[in-house]
PDB file of N, CA and C in Angstrom:
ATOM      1  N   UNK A 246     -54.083 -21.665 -15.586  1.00  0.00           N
ATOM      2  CA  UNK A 246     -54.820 -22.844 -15.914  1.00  0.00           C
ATOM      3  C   UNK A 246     -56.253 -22.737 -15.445  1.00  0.00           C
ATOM      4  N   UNK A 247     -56.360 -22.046 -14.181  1.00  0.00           N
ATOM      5  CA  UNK A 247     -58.091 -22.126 -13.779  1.00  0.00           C
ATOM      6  C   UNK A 247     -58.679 -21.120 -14.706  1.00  0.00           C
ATOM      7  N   UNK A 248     -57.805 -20.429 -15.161  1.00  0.00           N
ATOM      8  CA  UNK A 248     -58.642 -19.290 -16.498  1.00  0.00           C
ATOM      9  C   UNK A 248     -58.849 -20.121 -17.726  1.00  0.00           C
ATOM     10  N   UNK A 249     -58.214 -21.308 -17.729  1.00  0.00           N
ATOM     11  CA  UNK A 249     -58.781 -21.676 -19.104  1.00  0.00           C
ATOM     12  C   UNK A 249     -59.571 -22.501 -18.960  1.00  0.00           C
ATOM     13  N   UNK A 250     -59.589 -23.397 -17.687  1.00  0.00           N
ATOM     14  CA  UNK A 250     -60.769 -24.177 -16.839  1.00  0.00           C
ATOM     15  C   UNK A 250     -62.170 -23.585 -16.974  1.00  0.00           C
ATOM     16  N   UNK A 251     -62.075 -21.925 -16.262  1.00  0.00           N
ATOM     17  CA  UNK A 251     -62.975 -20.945 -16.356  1.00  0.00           C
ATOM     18  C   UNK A 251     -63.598 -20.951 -18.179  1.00  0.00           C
ATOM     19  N   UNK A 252     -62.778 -20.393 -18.358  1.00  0.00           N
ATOM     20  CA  UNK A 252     -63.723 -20.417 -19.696  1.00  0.00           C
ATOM     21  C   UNK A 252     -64.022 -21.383 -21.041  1.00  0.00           C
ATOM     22  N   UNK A 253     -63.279 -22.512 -20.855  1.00  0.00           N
ATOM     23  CA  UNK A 253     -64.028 -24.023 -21.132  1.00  0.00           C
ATOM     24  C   UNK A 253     -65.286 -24.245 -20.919  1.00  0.00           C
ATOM     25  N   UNK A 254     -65.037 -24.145 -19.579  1.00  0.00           N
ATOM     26  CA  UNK A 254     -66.756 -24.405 -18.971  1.00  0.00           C
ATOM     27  C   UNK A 254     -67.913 -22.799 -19.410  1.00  0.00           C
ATOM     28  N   UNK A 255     -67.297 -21.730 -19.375  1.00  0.00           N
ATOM     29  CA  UNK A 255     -67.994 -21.045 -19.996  1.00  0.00           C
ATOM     30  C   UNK A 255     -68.325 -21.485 -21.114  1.00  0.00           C
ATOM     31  N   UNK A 256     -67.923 -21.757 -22.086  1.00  0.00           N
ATOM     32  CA  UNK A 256     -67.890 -21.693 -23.290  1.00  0.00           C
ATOM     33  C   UNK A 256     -69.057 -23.062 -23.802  1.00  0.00           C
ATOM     34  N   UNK A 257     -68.583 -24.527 -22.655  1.00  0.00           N
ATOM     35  CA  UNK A 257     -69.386 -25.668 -22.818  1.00  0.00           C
ATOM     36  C   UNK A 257     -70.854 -25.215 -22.427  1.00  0.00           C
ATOM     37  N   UNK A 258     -70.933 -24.175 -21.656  1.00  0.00           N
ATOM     38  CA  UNK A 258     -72.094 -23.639 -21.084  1.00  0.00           C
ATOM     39  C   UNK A 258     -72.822 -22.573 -22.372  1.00  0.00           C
ATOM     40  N   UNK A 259     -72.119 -22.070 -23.306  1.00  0.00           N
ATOM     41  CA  UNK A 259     -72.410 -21.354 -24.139  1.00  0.00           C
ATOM     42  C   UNK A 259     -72.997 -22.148 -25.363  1.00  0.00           C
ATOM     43  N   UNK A 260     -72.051 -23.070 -25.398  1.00  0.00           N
ATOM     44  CA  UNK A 260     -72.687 -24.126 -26.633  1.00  0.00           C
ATOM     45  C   UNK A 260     -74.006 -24.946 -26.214  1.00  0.00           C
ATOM     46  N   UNK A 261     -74.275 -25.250 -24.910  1.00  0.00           N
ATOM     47  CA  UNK A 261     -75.167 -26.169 -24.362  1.00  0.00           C
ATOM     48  C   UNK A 261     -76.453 -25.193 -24.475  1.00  0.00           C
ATOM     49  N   UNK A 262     -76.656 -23.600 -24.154  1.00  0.00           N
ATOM     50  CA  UNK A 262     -77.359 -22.852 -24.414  1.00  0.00           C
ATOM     51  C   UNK A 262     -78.056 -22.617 -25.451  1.00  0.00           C
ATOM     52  N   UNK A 263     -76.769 -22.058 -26.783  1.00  0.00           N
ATOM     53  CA  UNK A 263     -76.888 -22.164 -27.913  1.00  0.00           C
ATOM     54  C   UNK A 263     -78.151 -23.621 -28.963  1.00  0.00           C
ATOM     55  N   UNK A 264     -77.506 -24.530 -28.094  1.00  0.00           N
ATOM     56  CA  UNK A 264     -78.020 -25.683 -28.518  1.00  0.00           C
ATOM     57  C   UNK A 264     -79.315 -26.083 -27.872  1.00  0.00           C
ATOM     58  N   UNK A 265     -79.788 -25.440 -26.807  1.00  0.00           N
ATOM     59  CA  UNK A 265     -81.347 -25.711 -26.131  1.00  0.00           C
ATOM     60  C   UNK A 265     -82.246 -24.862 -27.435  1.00  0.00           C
ATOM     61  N   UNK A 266     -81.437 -23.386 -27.375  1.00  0.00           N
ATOM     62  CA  UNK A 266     -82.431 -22.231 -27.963  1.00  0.00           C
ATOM     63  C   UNK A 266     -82.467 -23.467 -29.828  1.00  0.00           C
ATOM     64  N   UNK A 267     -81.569 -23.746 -30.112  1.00  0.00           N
ATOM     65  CA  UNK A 267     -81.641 -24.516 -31.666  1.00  0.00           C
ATOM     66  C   UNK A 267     -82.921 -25.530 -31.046  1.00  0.00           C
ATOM     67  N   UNK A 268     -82.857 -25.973 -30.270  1.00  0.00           N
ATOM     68  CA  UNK A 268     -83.686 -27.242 -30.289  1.00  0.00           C
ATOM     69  C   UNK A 268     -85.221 -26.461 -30.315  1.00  0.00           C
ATOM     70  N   UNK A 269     -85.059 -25.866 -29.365  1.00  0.00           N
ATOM     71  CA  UNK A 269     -86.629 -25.109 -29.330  1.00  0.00           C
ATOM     72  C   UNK A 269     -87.150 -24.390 -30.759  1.00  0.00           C
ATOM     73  N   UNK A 270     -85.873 -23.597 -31.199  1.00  0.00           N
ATOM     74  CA  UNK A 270     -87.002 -22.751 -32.802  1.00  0.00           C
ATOM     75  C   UNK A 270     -86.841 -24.316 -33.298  1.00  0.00           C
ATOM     76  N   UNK A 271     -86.543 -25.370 -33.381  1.00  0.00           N
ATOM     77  CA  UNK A 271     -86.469 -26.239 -34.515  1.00  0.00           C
ATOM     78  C   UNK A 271     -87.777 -27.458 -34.010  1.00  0.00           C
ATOM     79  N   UNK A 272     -88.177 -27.299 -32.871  1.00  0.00           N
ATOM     80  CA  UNK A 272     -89.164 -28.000 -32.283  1.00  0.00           C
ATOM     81  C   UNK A 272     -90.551 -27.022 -32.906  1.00  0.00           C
ATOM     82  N   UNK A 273     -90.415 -25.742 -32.650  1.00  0.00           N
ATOM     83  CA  UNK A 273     -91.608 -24.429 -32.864  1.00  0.00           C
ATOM     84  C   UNK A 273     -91.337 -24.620 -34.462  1.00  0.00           C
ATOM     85  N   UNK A 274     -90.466 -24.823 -35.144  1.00  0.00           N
ATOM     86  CA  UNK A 274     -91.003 -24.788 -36.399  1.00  0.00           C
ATOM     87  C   UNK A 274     -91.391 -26.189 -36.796  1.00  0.00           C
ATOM     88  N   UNK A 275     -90.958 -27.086 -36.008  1.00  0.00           N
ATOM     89  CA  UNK A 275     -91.917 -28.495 -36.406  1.00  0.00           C
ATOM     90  C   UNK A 275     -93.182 -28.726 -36.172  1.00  0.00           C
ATOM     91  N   UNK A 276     -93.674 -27.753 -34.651  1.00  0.00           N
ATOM     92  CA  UNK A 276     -95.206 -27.503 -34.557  1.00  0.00           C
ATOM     93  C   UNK A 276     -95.436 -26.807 -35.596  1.00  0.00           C
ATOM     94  N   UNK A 277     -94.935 -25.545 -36.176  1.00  0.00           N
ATOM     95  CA  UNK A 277     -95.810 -25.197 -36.920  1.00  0.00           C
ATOM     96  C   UNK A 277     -95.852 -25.622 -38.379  1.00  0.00           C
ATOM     97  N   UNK A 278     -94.852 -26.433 -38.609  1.00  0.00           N
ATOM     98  CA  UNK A 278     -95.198 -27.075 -40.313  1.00  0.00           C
ATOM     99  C   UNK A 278     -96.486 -27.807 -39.830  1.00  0.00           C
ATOM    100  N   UNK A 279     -96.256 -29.296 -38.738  1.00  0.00           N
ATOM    101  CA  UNK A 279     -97.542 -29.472 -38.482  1.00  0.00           C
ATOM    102  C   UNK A 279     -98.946 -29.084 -38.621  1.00  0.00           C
ATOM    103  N   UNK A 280     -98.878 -27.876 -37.994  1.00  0.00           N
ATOM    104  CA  UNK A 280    -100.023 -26.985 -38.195  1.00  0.00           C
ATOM    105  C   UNK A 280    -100.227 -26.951 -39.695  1.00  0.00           C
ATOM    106  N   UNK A 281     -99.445 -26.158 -40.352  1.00  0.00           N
ATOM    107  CA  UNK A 281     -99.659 -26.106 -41.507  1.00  0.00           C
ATOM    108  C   UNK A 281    -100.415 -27.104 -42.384  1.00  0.00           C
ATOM    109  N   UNK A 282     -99.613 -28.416 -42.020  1.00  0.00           N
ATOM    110  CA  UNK A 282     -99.900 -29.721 -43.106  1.00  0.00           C
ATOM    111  C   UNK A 282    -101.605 -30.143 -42.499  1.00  0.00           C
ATOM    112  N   UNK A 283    -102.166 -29.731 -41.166  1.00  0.00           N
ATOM    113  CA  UNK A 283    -103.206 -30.139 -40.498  1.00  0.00           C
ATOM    114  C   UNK A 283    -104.143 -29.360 -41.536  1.00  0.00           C
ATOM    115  N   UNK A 284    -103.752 -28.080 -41.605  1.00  0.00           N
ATOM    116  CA  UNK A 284    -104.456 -27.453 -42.245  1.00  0.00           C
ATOM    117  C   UNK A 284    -105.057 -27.257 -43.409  1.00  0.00           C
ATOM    118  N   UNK A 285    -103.746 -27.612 -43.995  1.00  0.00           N
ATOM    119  CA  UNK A 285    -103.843 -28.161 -45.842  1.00  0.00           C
ATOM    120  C   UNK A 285    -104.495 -29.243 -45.912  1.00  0.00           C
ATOM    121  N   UNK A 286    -104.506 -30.123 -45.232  1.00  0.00           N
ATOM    122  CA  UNK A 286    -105.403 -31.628 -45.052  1.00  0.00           C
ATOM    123  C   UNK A 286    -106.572 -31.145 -44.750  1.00  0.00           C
ATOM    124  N   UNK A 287    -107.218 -29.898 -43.975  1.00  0.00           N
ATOM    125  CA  UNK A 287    -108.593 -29.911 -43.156  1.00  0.00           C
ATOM    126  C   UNK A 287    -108.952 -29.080 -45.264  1.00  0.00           C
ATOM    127  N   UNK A 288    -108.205 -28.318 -45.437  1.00  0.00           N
ATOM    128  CA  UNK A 288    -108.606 -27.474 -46.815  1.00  0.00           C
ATOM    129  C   UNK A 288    -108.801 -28.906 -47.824  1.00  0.00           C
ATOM    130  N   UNK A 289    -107.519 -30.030 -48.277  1.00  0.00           N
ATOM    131  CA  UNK A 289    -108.071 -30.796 -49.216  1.00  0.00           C
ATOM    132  C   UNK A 289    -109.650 -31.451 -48.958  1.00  0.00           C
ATOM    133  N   UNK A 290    -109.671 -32.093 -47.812  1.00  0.00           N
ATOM    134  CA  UNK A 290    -110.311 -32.860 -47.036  1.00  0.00           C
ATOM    135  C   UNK A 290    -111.910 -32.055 -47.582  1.00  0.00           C
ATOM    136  N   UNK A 291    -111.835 -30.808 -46.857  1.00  0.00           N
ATOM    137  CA  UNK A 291    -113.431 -30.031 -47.636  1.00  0.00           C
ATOM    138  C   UNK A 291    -113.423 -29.594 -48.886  1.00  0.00           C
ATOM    139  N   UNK A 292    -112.454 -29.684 -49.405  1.00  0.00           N
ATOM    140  CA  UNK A 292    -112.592 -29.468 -51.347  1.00  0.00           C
ATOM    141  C   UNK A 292    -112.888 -31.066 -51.490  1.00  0.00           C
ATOM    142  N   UNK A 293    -112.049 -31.903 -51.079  1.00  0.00           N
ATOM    143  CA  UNK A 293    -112.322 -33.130 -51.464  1.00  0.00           C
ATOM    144  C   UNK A 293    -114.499 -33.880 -51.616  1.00  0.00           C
ATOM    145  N   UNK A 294    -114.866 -32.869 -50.438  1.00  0.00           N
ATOM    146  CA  UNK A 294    -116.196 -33.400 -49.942  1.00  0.00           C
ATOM    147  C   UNK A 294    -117.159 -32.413 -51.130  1.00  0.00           C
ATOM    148  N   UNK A 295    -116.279 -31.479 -51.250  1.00  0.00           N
ATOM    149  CA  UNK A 295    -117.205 -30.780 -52.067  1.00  0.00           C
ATOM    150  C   UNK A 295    -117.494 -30.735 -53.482  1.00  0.00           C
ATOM    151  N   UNK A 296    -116.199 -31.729 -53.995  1.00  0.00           N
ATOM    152  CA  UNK A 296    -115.914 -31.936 -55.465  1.00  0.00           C
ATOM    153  C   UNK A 296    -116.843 -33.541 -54.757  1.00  0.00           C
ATOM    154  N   UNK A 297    -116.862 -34.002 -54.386  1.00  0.00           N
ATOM    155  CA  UNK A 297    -117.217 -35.223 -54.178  1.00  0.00           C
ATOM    156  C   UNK A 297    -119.237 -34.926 -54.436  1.00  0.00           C
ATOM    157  N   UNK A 298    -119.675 -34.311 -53.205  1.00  0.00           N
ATOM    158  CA  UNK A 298    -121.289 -33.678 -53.359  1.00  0.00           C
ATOM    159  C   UNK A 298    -121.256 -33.177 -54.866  1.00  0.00           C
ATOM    160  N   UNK A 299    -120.632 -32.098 -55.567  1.00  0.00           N
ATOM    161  CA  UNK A 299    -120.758 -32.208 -56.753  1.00  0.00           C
ATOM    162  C   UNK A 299    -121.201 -33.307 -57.744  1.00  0.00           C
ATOM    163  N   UNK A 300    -119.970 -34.036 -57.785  1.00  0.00           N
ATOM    164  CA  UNK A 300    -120.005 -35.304 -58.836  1.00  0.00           C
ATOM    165  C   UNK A 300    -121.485 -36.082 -58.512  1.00  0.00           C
ATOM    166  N   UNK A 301    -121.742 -36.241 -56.951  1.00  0.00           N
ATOM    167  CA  UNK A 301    -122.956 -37.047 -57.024  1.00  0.00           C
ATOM    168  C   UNK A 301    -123.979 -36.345 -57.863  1.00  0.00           C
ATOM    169  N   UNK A 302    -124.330 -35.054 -57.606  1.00  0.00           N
ATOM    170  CA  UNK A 302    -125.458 -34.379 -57.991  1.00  0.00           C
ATOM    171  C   UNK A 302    -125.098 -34.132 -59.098  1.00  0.00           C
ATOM    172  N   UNK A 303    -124.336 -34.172 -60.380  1.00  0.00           N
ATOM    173  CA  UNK A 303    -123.836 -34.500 -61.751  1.00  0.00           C
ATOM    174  C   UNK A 303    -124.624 -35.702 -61.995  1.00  0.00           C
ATOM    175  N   UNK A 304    -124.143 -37.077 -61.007  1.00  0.00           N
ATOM    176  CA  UNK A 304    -124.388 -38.723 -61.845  1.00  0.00           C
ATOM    177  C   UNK A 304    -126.285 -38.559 -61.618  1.00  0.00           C
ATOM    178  N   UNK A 305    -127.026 -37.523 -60.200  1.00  0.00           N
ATOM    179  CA  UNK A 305    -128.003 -37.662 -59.976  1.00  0.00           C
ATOM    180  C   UNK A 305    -128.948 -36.835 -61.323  1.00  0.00           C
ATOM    181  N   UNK A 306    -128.488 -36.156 -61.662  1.00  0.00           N
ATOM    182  CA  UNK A 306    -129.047 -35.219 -62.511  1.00  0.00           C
ATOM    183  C   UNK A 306    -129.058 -36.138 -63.961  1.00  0.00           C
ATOM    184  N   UNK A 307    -127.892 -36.571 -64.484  1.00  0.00           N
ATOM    185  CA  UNK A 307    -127.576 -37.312 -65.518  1.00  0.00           C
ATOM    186  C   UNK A 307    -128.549 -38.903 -65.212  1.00  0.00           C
ATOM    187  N   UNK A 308    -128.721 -38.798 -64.400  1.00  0.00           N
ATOM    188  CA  UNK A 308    -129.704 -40.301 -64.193  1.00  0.00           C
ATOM    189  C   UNK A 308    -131.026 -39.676 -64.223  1.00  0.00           C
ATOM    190  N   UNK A 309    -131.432 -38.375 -63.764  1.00  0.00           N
ATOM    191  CA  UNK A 309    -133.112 -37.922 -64.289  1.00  0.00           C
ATOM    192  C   UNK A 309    -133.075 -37.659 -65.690  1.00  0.00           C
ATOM    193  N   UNK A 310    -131.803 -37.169 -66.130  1.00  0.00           N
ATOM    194  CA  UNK A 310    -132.007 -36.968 -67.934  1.00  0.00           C
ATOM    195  C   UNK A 310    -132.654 -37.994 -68.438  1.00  0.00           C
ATOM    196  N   UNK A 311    -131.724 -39.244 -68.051  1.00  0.00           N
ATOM    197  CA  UNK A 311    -131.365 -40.632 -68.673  1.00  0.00           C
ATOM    198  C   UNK A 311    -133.138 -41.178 -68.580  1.00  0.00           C
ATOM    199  N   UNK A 312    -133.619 -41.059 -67.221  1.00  0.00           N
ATOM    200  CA  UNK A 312    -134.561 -41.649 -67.268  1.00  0.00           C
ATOM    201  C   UNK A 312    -135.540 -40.866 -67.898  1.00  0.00           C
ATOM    202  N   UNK A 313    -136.085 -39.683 -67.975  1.00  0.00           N
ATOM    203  CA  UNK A 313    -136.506 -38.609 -68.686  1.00  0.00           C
ATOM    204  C   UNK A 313    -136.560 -38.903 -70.492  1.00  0.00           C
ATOM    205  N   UNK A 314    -134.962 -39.314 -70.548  1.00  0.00           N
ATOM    206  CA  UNK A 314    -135.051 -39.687 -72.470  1.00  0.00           C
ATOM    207  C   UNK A 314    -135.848 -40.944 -72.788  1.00  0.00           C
ATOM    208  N   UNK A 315    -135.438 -41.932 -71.434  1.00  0.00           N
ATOM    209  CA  UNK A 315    -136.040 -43.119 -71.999  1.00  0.00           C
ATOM    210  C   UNK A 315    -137.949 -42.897 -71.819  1.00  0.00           C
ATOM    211  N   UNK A 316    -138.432 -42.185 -71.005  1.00  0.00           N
ATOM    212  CA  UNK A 316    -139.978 -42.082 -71.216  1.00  0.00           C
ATOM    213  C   UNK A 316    -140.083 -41.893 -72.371  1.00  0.00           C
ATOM    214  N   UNK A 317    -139.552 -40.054 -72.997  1.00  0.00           N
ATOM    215  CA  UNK A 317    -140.079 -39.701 -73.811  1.00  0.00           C
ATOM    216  C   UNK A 317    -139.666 -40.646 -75.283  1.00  0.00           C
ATOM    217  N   UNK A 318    -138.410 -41.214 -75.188  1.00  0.00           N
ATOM    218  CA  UNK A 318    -138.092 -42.539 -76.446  1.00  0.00           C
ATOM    219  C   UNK A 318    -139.551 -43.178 -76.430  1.00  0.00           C
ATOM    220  N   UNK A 319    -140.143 -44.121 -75.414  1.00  0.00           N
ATOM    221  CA  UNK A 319    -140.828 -45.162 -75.087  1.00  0.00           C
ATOM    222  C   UNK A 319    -142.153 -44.504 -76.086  1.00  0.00           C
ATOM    223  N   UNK A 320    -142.357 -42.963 -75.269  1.00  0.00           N
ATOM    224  CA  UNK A 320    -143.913 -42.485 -76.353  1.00  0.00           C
ATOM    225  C   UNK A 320    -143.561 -42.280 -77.191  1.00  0.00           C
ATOM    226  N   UNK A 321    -142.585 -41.751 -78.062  1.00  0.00           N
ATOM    227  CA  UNK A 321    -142.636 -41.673 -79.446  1.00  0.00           C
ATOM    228  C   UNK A 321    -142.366 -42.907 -80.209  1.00  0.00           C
ATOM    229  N   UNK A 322    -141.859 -43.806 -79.848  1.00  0.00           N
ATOM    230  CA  UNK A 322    -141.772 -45.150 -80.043  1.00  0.00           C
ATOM    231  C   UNK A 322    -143.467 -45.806 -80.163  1.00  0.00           C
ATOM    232  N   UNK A 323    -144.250 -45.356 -79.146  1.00  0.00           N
ATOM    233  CA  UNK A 323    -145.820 -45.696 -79.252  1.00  0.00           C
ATOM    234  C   UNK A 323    -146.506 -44.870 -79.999  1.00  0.00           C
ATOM    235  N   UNK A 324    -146.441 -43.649 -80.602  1.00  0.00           N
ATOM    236  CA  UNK A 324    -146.571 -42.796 -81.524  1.00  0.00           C
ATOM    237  C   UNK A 324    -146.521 -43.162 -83.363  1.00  0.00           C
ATOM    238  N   UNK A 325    -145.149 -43.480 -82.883  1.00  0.00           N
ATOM    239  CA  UNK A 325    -144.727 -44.219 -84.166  1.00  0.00           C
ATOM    240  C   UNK A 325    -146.080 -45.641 -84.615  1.00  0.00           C
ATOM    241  N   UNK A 326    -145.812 -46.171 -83.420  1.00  0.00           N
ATOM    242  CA  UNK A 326    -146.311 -47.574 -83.994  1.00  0.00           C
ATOM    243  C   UNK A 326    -147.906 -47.580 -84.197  1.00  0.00           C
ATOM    244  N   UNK A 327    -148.358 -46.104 -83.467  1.00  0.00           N
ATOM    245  CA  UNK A 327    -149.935 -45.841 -84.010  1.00  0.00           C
ATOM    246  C   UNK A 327    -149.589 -45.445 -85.249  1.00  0.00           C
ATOM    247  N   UNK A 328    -148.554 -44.323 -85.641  1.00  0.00           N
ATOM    248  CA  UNK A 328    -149.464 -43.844 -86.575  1.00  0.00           C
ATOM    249  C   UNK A 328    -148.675 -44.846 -88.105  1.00  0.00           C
ATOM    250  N   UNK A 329    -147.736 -45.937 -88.088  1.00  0.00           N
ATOM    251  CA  UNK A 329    -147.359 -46.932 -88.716  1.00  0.00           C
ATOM    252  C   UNK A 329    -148.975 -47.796 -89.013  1.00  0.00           C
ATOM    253  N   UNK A 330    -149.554 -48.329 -88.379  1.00  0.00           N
ATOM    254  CA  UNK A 330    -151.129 -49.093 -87.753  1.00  0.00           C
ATOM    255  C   UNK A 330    -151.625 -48.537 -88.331  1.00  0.00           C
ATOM    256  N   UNK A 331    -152.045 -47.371 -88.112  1.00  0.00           N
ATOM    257  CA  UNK A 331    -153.015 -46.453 -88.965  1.00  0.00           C
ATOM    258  C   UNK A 331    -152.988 -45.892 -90.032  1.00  0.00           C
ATOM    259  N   UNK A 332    -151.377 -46.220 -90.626  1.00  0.00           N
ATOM    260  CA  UNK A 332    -150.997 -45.823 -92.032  1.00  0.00           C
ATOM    261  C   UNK A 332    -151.415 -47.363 -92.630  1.00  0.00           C
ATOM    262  N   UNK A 333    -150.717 -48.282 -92.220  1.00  0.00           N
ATOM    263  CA  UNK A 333    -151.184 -49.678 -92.833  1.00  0.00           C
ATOM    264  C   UNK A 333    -152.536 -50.079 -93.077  1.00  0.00           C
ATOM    265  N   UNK A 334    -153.717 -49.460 -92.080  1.00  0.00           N
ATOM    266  CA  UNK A 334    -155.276 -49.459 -92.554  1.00  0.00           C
ATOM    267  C   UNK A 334    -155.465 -48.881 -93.345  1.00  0.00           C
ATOM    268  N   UNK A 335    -155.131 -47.219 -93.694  1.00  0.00           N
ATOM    269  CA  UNK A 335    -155.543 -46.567 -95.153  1.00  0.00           C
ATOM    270  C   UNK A 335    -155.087 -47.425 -96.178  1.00  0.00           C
ATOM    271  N   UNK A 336    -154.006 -47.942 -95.867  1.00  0.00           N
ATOM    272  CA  UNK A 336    -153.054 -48.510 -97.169  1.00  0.00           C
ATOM    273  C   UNK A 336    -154.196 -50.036 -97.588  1.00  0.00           C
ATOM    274  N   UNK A 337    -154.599 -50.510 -96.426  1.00  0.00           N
ATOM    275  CA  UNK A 337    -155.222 -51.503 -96.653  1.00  0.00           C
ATOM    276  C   UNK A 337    -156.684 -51.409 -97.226  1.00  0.00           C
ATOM    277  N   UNK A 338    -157.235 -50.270 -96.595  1.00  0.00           N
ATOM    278  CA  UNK A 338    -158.579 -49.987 -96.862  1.00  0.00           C
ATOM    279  C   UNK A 338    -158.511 -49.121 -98.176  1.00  0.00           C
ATOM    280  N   UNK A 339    -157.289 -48.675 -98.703  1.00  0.00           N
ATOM    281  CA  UNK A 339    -157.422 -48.181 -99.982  1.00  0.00           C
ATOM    282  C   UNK A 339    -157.330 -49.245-101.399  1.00  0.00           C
ATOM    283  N   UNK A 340    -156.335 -50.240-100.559  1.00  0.00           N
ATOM    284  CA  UNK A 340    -155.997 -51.519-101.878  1.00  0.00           C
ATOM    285  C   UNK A 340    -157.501 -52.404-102.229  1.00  0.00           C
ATOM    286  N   UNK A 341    -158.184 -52.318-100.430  1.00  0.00           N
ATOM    287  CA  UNK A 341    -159.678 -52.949-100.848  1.00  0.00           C
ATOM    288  C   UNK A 341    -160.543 -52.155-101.456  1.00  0.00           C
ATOM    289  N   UNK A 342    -160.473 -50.736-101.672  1.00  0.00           N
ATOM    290  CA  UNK A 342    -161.469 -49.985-102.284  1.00  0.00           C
ATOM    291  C   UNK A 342    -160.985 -49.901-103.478  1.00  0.00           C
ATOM    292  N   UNK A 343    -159.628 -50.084-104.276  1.00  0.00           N
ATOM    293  CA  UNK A 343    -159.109 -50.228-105.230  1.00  0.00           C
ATOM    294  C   UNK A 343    -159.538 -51.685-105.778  1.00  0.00           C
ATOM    295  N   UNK A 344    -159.164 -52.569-104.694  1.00  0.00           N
ATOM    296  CA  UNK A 344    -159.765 -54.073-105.395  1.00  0.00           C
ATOM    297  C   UNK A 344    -161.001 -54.036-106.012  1.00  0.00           C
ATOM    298  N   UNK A 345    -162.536 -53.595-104.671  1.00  0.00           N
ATOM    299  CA  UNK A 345    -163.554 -53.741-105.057  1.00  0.00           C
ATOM    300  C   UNK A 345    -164.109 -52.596-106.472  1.00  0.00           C
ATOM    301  N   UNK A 346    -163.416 -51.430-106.451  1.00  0.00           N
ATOM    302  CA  UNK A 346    -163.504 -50.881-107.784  1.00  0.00           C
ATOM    303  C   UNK A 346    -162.946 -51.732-108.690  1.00  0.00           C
ATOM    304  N   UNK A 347    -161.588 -52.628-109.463  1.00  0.00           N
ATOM    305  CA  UNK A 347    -161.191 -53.078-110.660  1.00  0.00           C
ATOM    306  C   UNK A 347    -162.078 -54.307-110.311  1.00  0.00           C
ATOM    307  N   UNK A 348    -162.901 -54.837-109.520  1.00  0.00           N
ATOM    308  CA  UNK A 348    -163.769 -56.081-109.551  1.00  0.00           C
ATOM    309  C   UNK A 348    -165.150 -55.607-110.340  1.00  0.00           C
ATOM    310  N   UNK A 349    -165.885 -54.483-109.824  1.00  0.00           N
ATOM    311  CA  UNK A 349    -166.899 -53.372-110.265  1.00  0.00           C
ATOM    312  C   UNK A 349    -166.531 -53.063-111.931  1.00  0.00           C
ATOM    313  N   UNK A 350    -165.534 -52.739-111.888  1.00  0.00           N
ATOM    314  CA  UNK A 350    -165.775 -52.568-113.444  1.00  0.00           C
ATOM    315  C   UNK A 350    -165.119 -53.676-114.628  1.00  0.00           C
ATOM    316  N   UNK A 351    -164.629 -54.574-113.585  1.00  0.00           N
ATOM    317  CA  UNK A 351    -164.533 -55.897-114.501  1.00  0.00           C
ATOM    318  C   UNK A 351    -165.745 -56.590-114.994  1.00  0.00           C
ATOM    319  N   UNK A 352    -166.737 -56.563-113.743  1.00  0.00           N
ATOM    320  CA  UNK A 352    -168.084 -57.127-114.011  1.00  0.00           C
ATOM    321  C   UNK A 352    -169.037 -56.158-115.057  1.00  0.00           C
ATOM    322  N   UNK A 353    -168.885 -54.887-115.021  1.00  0.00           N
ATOM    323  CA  UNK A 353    -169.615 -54.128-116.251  1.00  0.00           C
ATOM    324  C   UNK A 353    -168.831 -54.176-117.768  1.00  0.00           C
ATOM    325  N   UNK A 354    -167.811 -54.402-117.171  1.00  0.00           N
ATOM    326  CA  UNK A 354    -167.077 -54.709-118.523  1.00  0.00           C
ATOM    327  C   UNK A 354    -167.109 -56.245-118.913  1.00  0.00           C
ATOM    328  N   UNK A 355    -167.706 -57.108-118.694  1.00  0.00           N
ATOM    329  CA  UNK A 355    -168.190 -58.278-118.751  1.00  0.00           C
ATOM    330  C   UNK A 355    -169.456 -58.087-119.515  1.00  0.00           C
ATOM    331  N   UNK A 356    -170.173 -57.688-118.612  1.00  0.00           N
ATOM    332  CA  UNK A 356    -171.525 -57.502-118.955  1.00  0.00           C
ATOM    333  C   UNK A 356    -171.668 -57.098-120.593  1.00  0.00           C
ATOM    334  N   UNK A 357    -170.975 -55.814-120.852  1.00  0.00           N
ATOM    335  CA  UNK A 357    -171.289 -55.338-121.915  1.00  0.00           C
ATOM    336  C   UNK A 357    -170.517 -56.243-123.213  1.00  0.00           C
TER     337      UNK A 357
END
């Protein structure tokens, strides 16, 4: 009976062992998923900042276009409306040189 006493307690002593060394790799591999997931977070975290600086300097660039189109819209828009102005004076100064000619030869054709 003390031999099976004996190795009971061996044996409770074997499992209690068994079961420290489980706790420890299962603790060391919970530090190191940790690690891991710290890491993958520190990697999203600076892709995240860097897709982020991107996009700004995209909306910043797309806002110098933007403002860039609307100048050059604005002068050709003032372009336009000179040379519209200055088409409407020939047009005008031609209908009066047209008027005062069919007035000119209405009056010689009167005359005669």
């Amino acid at each position: 009976m003390a031999q099976f006493e004996e190795e009971r307690r061996e044996h409770e002593m074997k499992m209690k062992k068994m079961e420290a060394e489980m706790e420890q790799v299962f603790e060391m591999k919970v530090k190191e998923k940790r690690h891991k997931l710290k890491e993958s977070e520190g990697e999203l975290q600076k892709r995240y900042e860097q897709m982020k600086k991107s996009l700004e300097l995209q909306q910043k660039e797309l806002e110098e276009k933007r403002l860039q189109f609307e100048r050059e819209k604005q002068g050709f828009e003032e372009i336009q409306k000179q040379k519209e102005e200055e088409l409407r004076k020939r047009v005008d100064n031609a209908k009066t040189l047209d008027y005062n000619k069919k007035g000119k030869e209405k009056k010689k054709a009167s005359l005669f």
